[in-house]
Amino acid sequence: TKKQEWEERSRIRAEELLAIAETIKLLNDDDALGLFKRTLPSPSLLQVQMSAKAVSRRALAVLRAGRRQDPRMDLVMLALAGRNKDFGKVLKMIDAMVLLLGKEQSDDDSKKDYCESSLDKA
């Protein structure tokens, strides 16, 4: 029943919160800090910065290397290889199409409701 399911979920949630609290307590302990300092004596992360153009070239190279017969990938590669990447007009057309489809769906729903009520009366 729903009451039993809720009690089970509540019990599991409480156990998860307790486990998270214990984990946080363990990680905040001084012994854990000492272990972290011994394990990672110096910063070992390196931040690399790439330009958007370099990322675009690399993505295009990866797409060309793993090319499959998917026409969607051709569109992506065309967009990456092209100089003018302004899809503003296309995006506006897609937004207009989504609005039109939503209106048509609501019209269809109301027509369906009308037809069902007419059938119920007959």
C-alpha positions as protocol buffer text, in pm:
chain_id: "A"
residue {
  index: 1
  type: THR
  ca { x: 0 y: 0 z: 0 }
}
residue {
  index: 2
  type: LYS
  ca { x: 100 y: 362 z: -32 }
}
residue {
  index: 3
  type: LYS
  ca { x: 149 y: 403 z: 342 }
}
residue {
  index: 4
  type: GLN
  ca { x: 391 y: 111 z: 357 }
}
residue {
  index: 5
  type: GLU
  ca { x: 577 y: 238 z: 49 }
}
residue {
  index: 6
  type: TRP
  ca { x: 606 y: 583 z: 206 }
}
residue {
  index: 7
  type: GLU
  ca { x: 736 y: 439 z: 533 }
}
residue {
  index: 8
  type: GLU
  ca { x: 993 y: 232 z: 341 }
}
residue {
  index: 9
  type: ARG
  ca { x: 1106 y: 535 z: 140 }
}
residue {
  index: 10
  type: SER
  ca { x: 1126 y: 745 z: 456 }
}
residue {
  index: 11
  type: ARG
  ca { x: 1332 y: 478 z: 633 }
}
residue {
  index: 12
  type: ILE
  ca { x: 1572 y: 446 z: 338 }
}
residue {
  index: 13
  type: ARG
  ca { x: 1601 y: 825 z: 314 }
}
residue {
  index: 14
  type: ALA
  ca { x: 1686 y: 849 z: 684 }
}
residue {
  index: 15
  type: GLU
  ca { x: 1952 y: 579 z: 645 }
}
residue {
  index: 16
  type: GLU
  ca { x: 2100 y: 765 z: 346 }
}
residue {
  index: 17
  type: LEU
  ca { x: 2111 y: 1093 z: 538 }
}
residue {
  index: 18
  type: LEU
  ca { x: 2282 y: 919 z: 830 }
}
residue {
  index: 19
  type: ALA
  ca { x: 2540 y: 764 z: 596 }
}
residue {
  index: 20
  type: ILE
  ca { x: 2607 y: 1103 z: 433 }
}
residue {
  index: 21
  type: ALA
  ca { x: 2649 y: 1268 z: 774 }
}
residue {
  index: 22
  type: GLU
  ca { x: 2893 y: 997 z: 884 }
}
residue {
  index: 23
  type: THR
  ca { x: 3089 y: 1034 z: 559 }
}
residue {
  index: 24
  type: ILE
  ca { x: 3114 y: 1410 z: 601 }
}
residue {
  index: 25
  type: LYS
  ca { x: 3226 y: 1365 z: 960 }
}
residue {
  index: 26
  type: LEU
  ca { x: 3491 y: 1115 z: 849 }
}
residue {
  index: 27
  type: LEU
  ca { x: 3619 y: 1341 z: 569 }
}
residue {
  index: 28
  type: ASN
  ca { x: 3636 y: 1644 z: 799 }
}
residue {
  index: 29
  type: ASP
  ca { x: 3843 y: 1453 z: 1054 }
}
residue {
  index: 30
  type: ASP
  ca { x: 4206 y: 1563 z: 1109 }
}
residue {
  index: 31
  type: ASP
  ca { x: 4333 y: 1214 z: 1026 }
}
residue {
  index: 32
  type: ALA
  ca { x: 4166 y: 1232 z: 685 }
}
residue {
  index: 33
  type: LEU
  ca { x: 4324 y: 1573 z: 623 }
}
residue {
  index: 34
  type: GLY
  ca { x: 4668 y: 1433 z: 705 }
}
residue {
  index: 35
  type: LEU
  ca { x: 4608 y: 1138 z: 474 }
}
residue {
  index: 36
  type: PHE
  ca { x: 4501 y: 1370 z: 193 }
}
residue {
  index: 37
  type: LYS
  ca { x: 4813 y: 1582 z: 239 }
}
residue {
  index: 38
  type: ARG
  ca { x: 5039 y: 1278 z: 230 }
}
residue {
  index: 39
  type: THR
  ca { x: 4864 y: 1130 z: -74 }
}
residue {
  index: 40
  type: LEU
  ca { x: 4854 y: 1452 z: -275 }
}
residue {
  index: 41
  type: PRO
  ca { x: 5161 y: 1650 z: -165 }
}
residue {
  index: 42
  type: SER
  ca { x: 5128 y: 1908 z: -442 }
}
residue {
  index: 43
  type: PRO
  ca { x: 4849 y: 2024 z: -667 }
}
residue {
  index: 44
  type: SER
  ca { x: 4817 y: 1761 z: -935 }
}
residue {
  index: 45
  type: LEU
  ca { x: 4544 y: 1917 z: -1145 }
}
residue {
  index: 46
  type: LEU
  ca { x: 4631 y: 2112 z: -1456 }
}
residue {
  index: 47
  type: GLN
  ca { x: 4389 y: 2349 z: -1618 }
}
residue {
  index: 48
  type: VAL
  ca { x: 4411 y: 2363 z: -1995 }
}
residue {
  index: 49
  type: GLN
  ca { x: 4255 y: 2643 z: -2191 }
}
residue {
  index: 50
  type: MET
  ca { x: 4153 y: 2601 z: -2554 }
}
residue {
  index: 51
  type: SER
  ca { x: 4000 y: 2848 z: -2790 }
}
residue {
  index: 52
  type: ALA
  ca { x: 3656 y: 2789 z: -2933 }
}
residue {
  index: 53
  type: LYS
  ca { x: 3807 y: 2753 z: -3278 }
}
residue {
  index: 54
  type: ALA
  ca { x: 4045 y: 2480 z: -3158 }
}
residue {
  index: 55
  type: VAL
  ca { x: 3761 y: 2294 z: -2989 }
}
residue {
  index: 56
  type: SER
  ca { x: 3555 y: 2319 z: -3307 }
}
residue {
  index: 57
  type: ARG
  ca { x: 3842 y: 2182 z: -3519 }
}
residue {
  index: 58
  type: ARG
  ca { x: 3902 y: 1897 z: -3279 }
}
residue {
  index: 59
  type: ALA
  ca { x: 3531 y: 1805 z: -3270 }
}
residue {
  index: 60
  type: LEU
  ca { x: 3520 y: 1810 z: -3650 }
}
residue {
  index: 61
  type: ALA
  ca { x: 3825 y: 1583 z: -3669 }
}
residue {
  index: 62
  type: VAL
  ca { x: 3668 y: 1337 z: -3424 }
}
residue {
  index: 63
  type: LEU
  ca { x: 3343 y: 1334 z: -3619 }
}
residue {
  index: 64
  type: ARG
  ca { x: 3523 y: 1275 z: -3947 }
}
residue {
  index: 65
  type: ALA
  ca { x: 3732 y: 994 z: -3798 }
}
residue {
  index: 66
  type: GLY
  ca { x: 3429 y: 807 z: -3661 }
}
residue {
  index: 67
  type: ARG
  ca { x: 3200 y: 883 z: -3950 }
}
residue {
  index: 68
  type: ARG
  ca { x: 2889 y: 672 z: -3985 }
}
residue {
  index: 69
  type: GLN
  ca { x: 2595 y: 686 z: -4219 }
}
residue {
  index: 70
  type: ASP
  ca { x: 2394 y: 920 z: -4001 }
}
residue {
  index: 71
  type: PRO
  ca { x: 2265 y: 1230 z: -4180 }
}
residue {
  index: 72
  type: ARG
  ca { x: 2242 y: 1418 z: -3849 }
}
residue {
  index: 73
  type: MET
  ca { x: 2619 y: 1396 z: -3811 }
}
residue {
  index: 74
  type: ASP
  ca { x: 2658 y: 1544 z: -4160 }
}
residue {
  index: 75
  type: LEU
  ca { x: 2458 y: 1846 z: -4043 }
}
residue {
  index: 76
  type: VAL
  ca { x: 2675 y: 1880 z: -3732 }
}
residue {
  index: 77
  type: MET
  ca { x: 2994 y: 1852 z: -3938 }
}
residue {
  index: 78
  type: LEU
  ca { x: 2862 y: 2108 z: -4185 }
}
residue {
  index: 79
  type: ALA
  ca { x: 2791 y: 2346 z: -3897 }
}
residue {
  index: 80
  type: LEU
  ca { x: 3139 y: 2292 z: -3750 }
}
residue {
  index: 81
  type: ALA
  ca { x: 3319 y: 2330 z: -4083 }
}
residue {
  index: 82
  type: GLY
  ca { x: 3122 y: 2631 z: -4201 }
}
residue {
  index: 83
  type: ARG
  ca { x: 3238 y: 2984 z: -4145 }
}
residue {
  index: 84
  type: ASN
  ca { x: 2896 y: 3135 z: -4081 }
}
residue {
  index: 85
  type: LYS
  ca { x: 2737 y: 2949 z: -3792 }
}
residue {
  index: 86
  type: ASP
  ca { x: 2434 y: 3166 z: -3735 }
}
residue {
  index: 87
  type: PHE
  ca { x: 2132 y: 2942 z: -3704 }
}
residue {
  index: 88
  type: GLY
  ca { x: 1910 y: 3221 z: -3570 }
}
residue {
  index: 89
  type: LYS
  ca { x: 1667 y: 3204 z: -3862 }
}
residue {
  index: 90
  type: VAL
  ca { x: 1643 y: 2825 z: -3838 }
}
residue {
  index: 91
  type: LEU
  ca { x: 1588 y: 2841 z: -3462 }
}
residue {
  index: 92
  type: LYS
  ca { x: 1310 y: 3097 z: -3507 }
}
residue {
  index: 93
  type: MET
  ca { x: 1145 y: 2870 z: -3764 }
}
residue {
  index: 94
  type: ILE
  ca { x: 1170 y: 2574 z: -3526 }
}
residue {
  index: 95
  type: ASP
  ca { x: 1019 y: 2778 z: -3242 }
}
residue {
  index: 96
  type: ALA
  ca { x: 733 y: 2886 z: -3468 }
}
residue {
  index: 97
  type: MET
  ca { x: 677 y: 2523 z: -3572 }
}
residue {
  index: 98
  type: VAL
  ca { x: 668 y: 2409 z: -3209 }
}
residue {
  index: 99
  type: LEU
  ca { x: 408 y: 2677 z: -3128 }
}
residue {
  index: 100
  type: LEU
  ca { x: 200 y: 2576 z: -3430 }
}
residue {
  index: 101
  type: LEU
  ca { x: 217 y: 2208 z: -3337 }
}
residue {
  index: 102
  type: GLY
  ca { x: 112 y: 2291 z: -2981 }
}
residue {
  index: 103
  type: LYS
  ca { x: -187 y: 2488 z: -3108 }
}
residue {
  index: 104
  type: GLU
  ca { x: -283 y: 2209 z: -3347 }
}
residue {
  index: 105
  type: GLN
  ca { x: -254 y: 1954 z: -3065 }
}
residue {
  index: 106
  type: SER
  ca { x: -486 y: 2156 z: -2841 }
}
residue {
  index: 107
  type: ASP
  ca { x: -732 y: 2192 z: -3131 }
}
residue {
  index: 108
  type: ASP
  ca { x: -717 y: 1817 z: -3189 }
}
residue {
  index: 109
  type: ASP
  ca { x: -774 y: 1749 z: -2820 }
}
residue {
  index: 110
  type: SER
  ca { x: -1079 y: 1974 z: -2809 }
}
residue {
  index: 111
  type: LYS
  ca { x: -1216 y: 1813 z: -3128 }
}
residue {
  index: 112
  type: LYS
  ca { x: -1163 y: 1468 z: -2976 }
}
residue {
  index: 113
  type: ASP
  ca { x: -1346 y: 1573 z: -2658 }
}
residue {
  index: 114
  type: TYR
  ca { x: -1633 y: 1709 z: -2868 }
}
residue {
  index: 115
  type: CYS
  ca { x: -1654 y: 1389 z: -3071 }
}
residue {
  index: 116
  type: GLU
  ca { x: -1647 y: 1170 z: -2761 }
}
residue {
  index: 117
  type: SER
  ca { x: -1921 y: 1372 z: -2593 }
}
residue {
  index: 118
  type: SER
  ca { x: -2129 y: 1360 z: -2914 }
}
residue {
  index: 119
  type: LEU
  ca { x: -2090 y: 983 z: -2928 }
}
residue {
  index: 120
  type: ASP
  ca { x: -2188 y: 951 z: -2563 }
}
residue {
  index: 121
  type: LYS
  ca { x: -2508 y: 1148 z: -2626 }
}
residue {
  index: 122
  type: ALA
  ca { x: -2603 y: 940 z: -2931 }
}
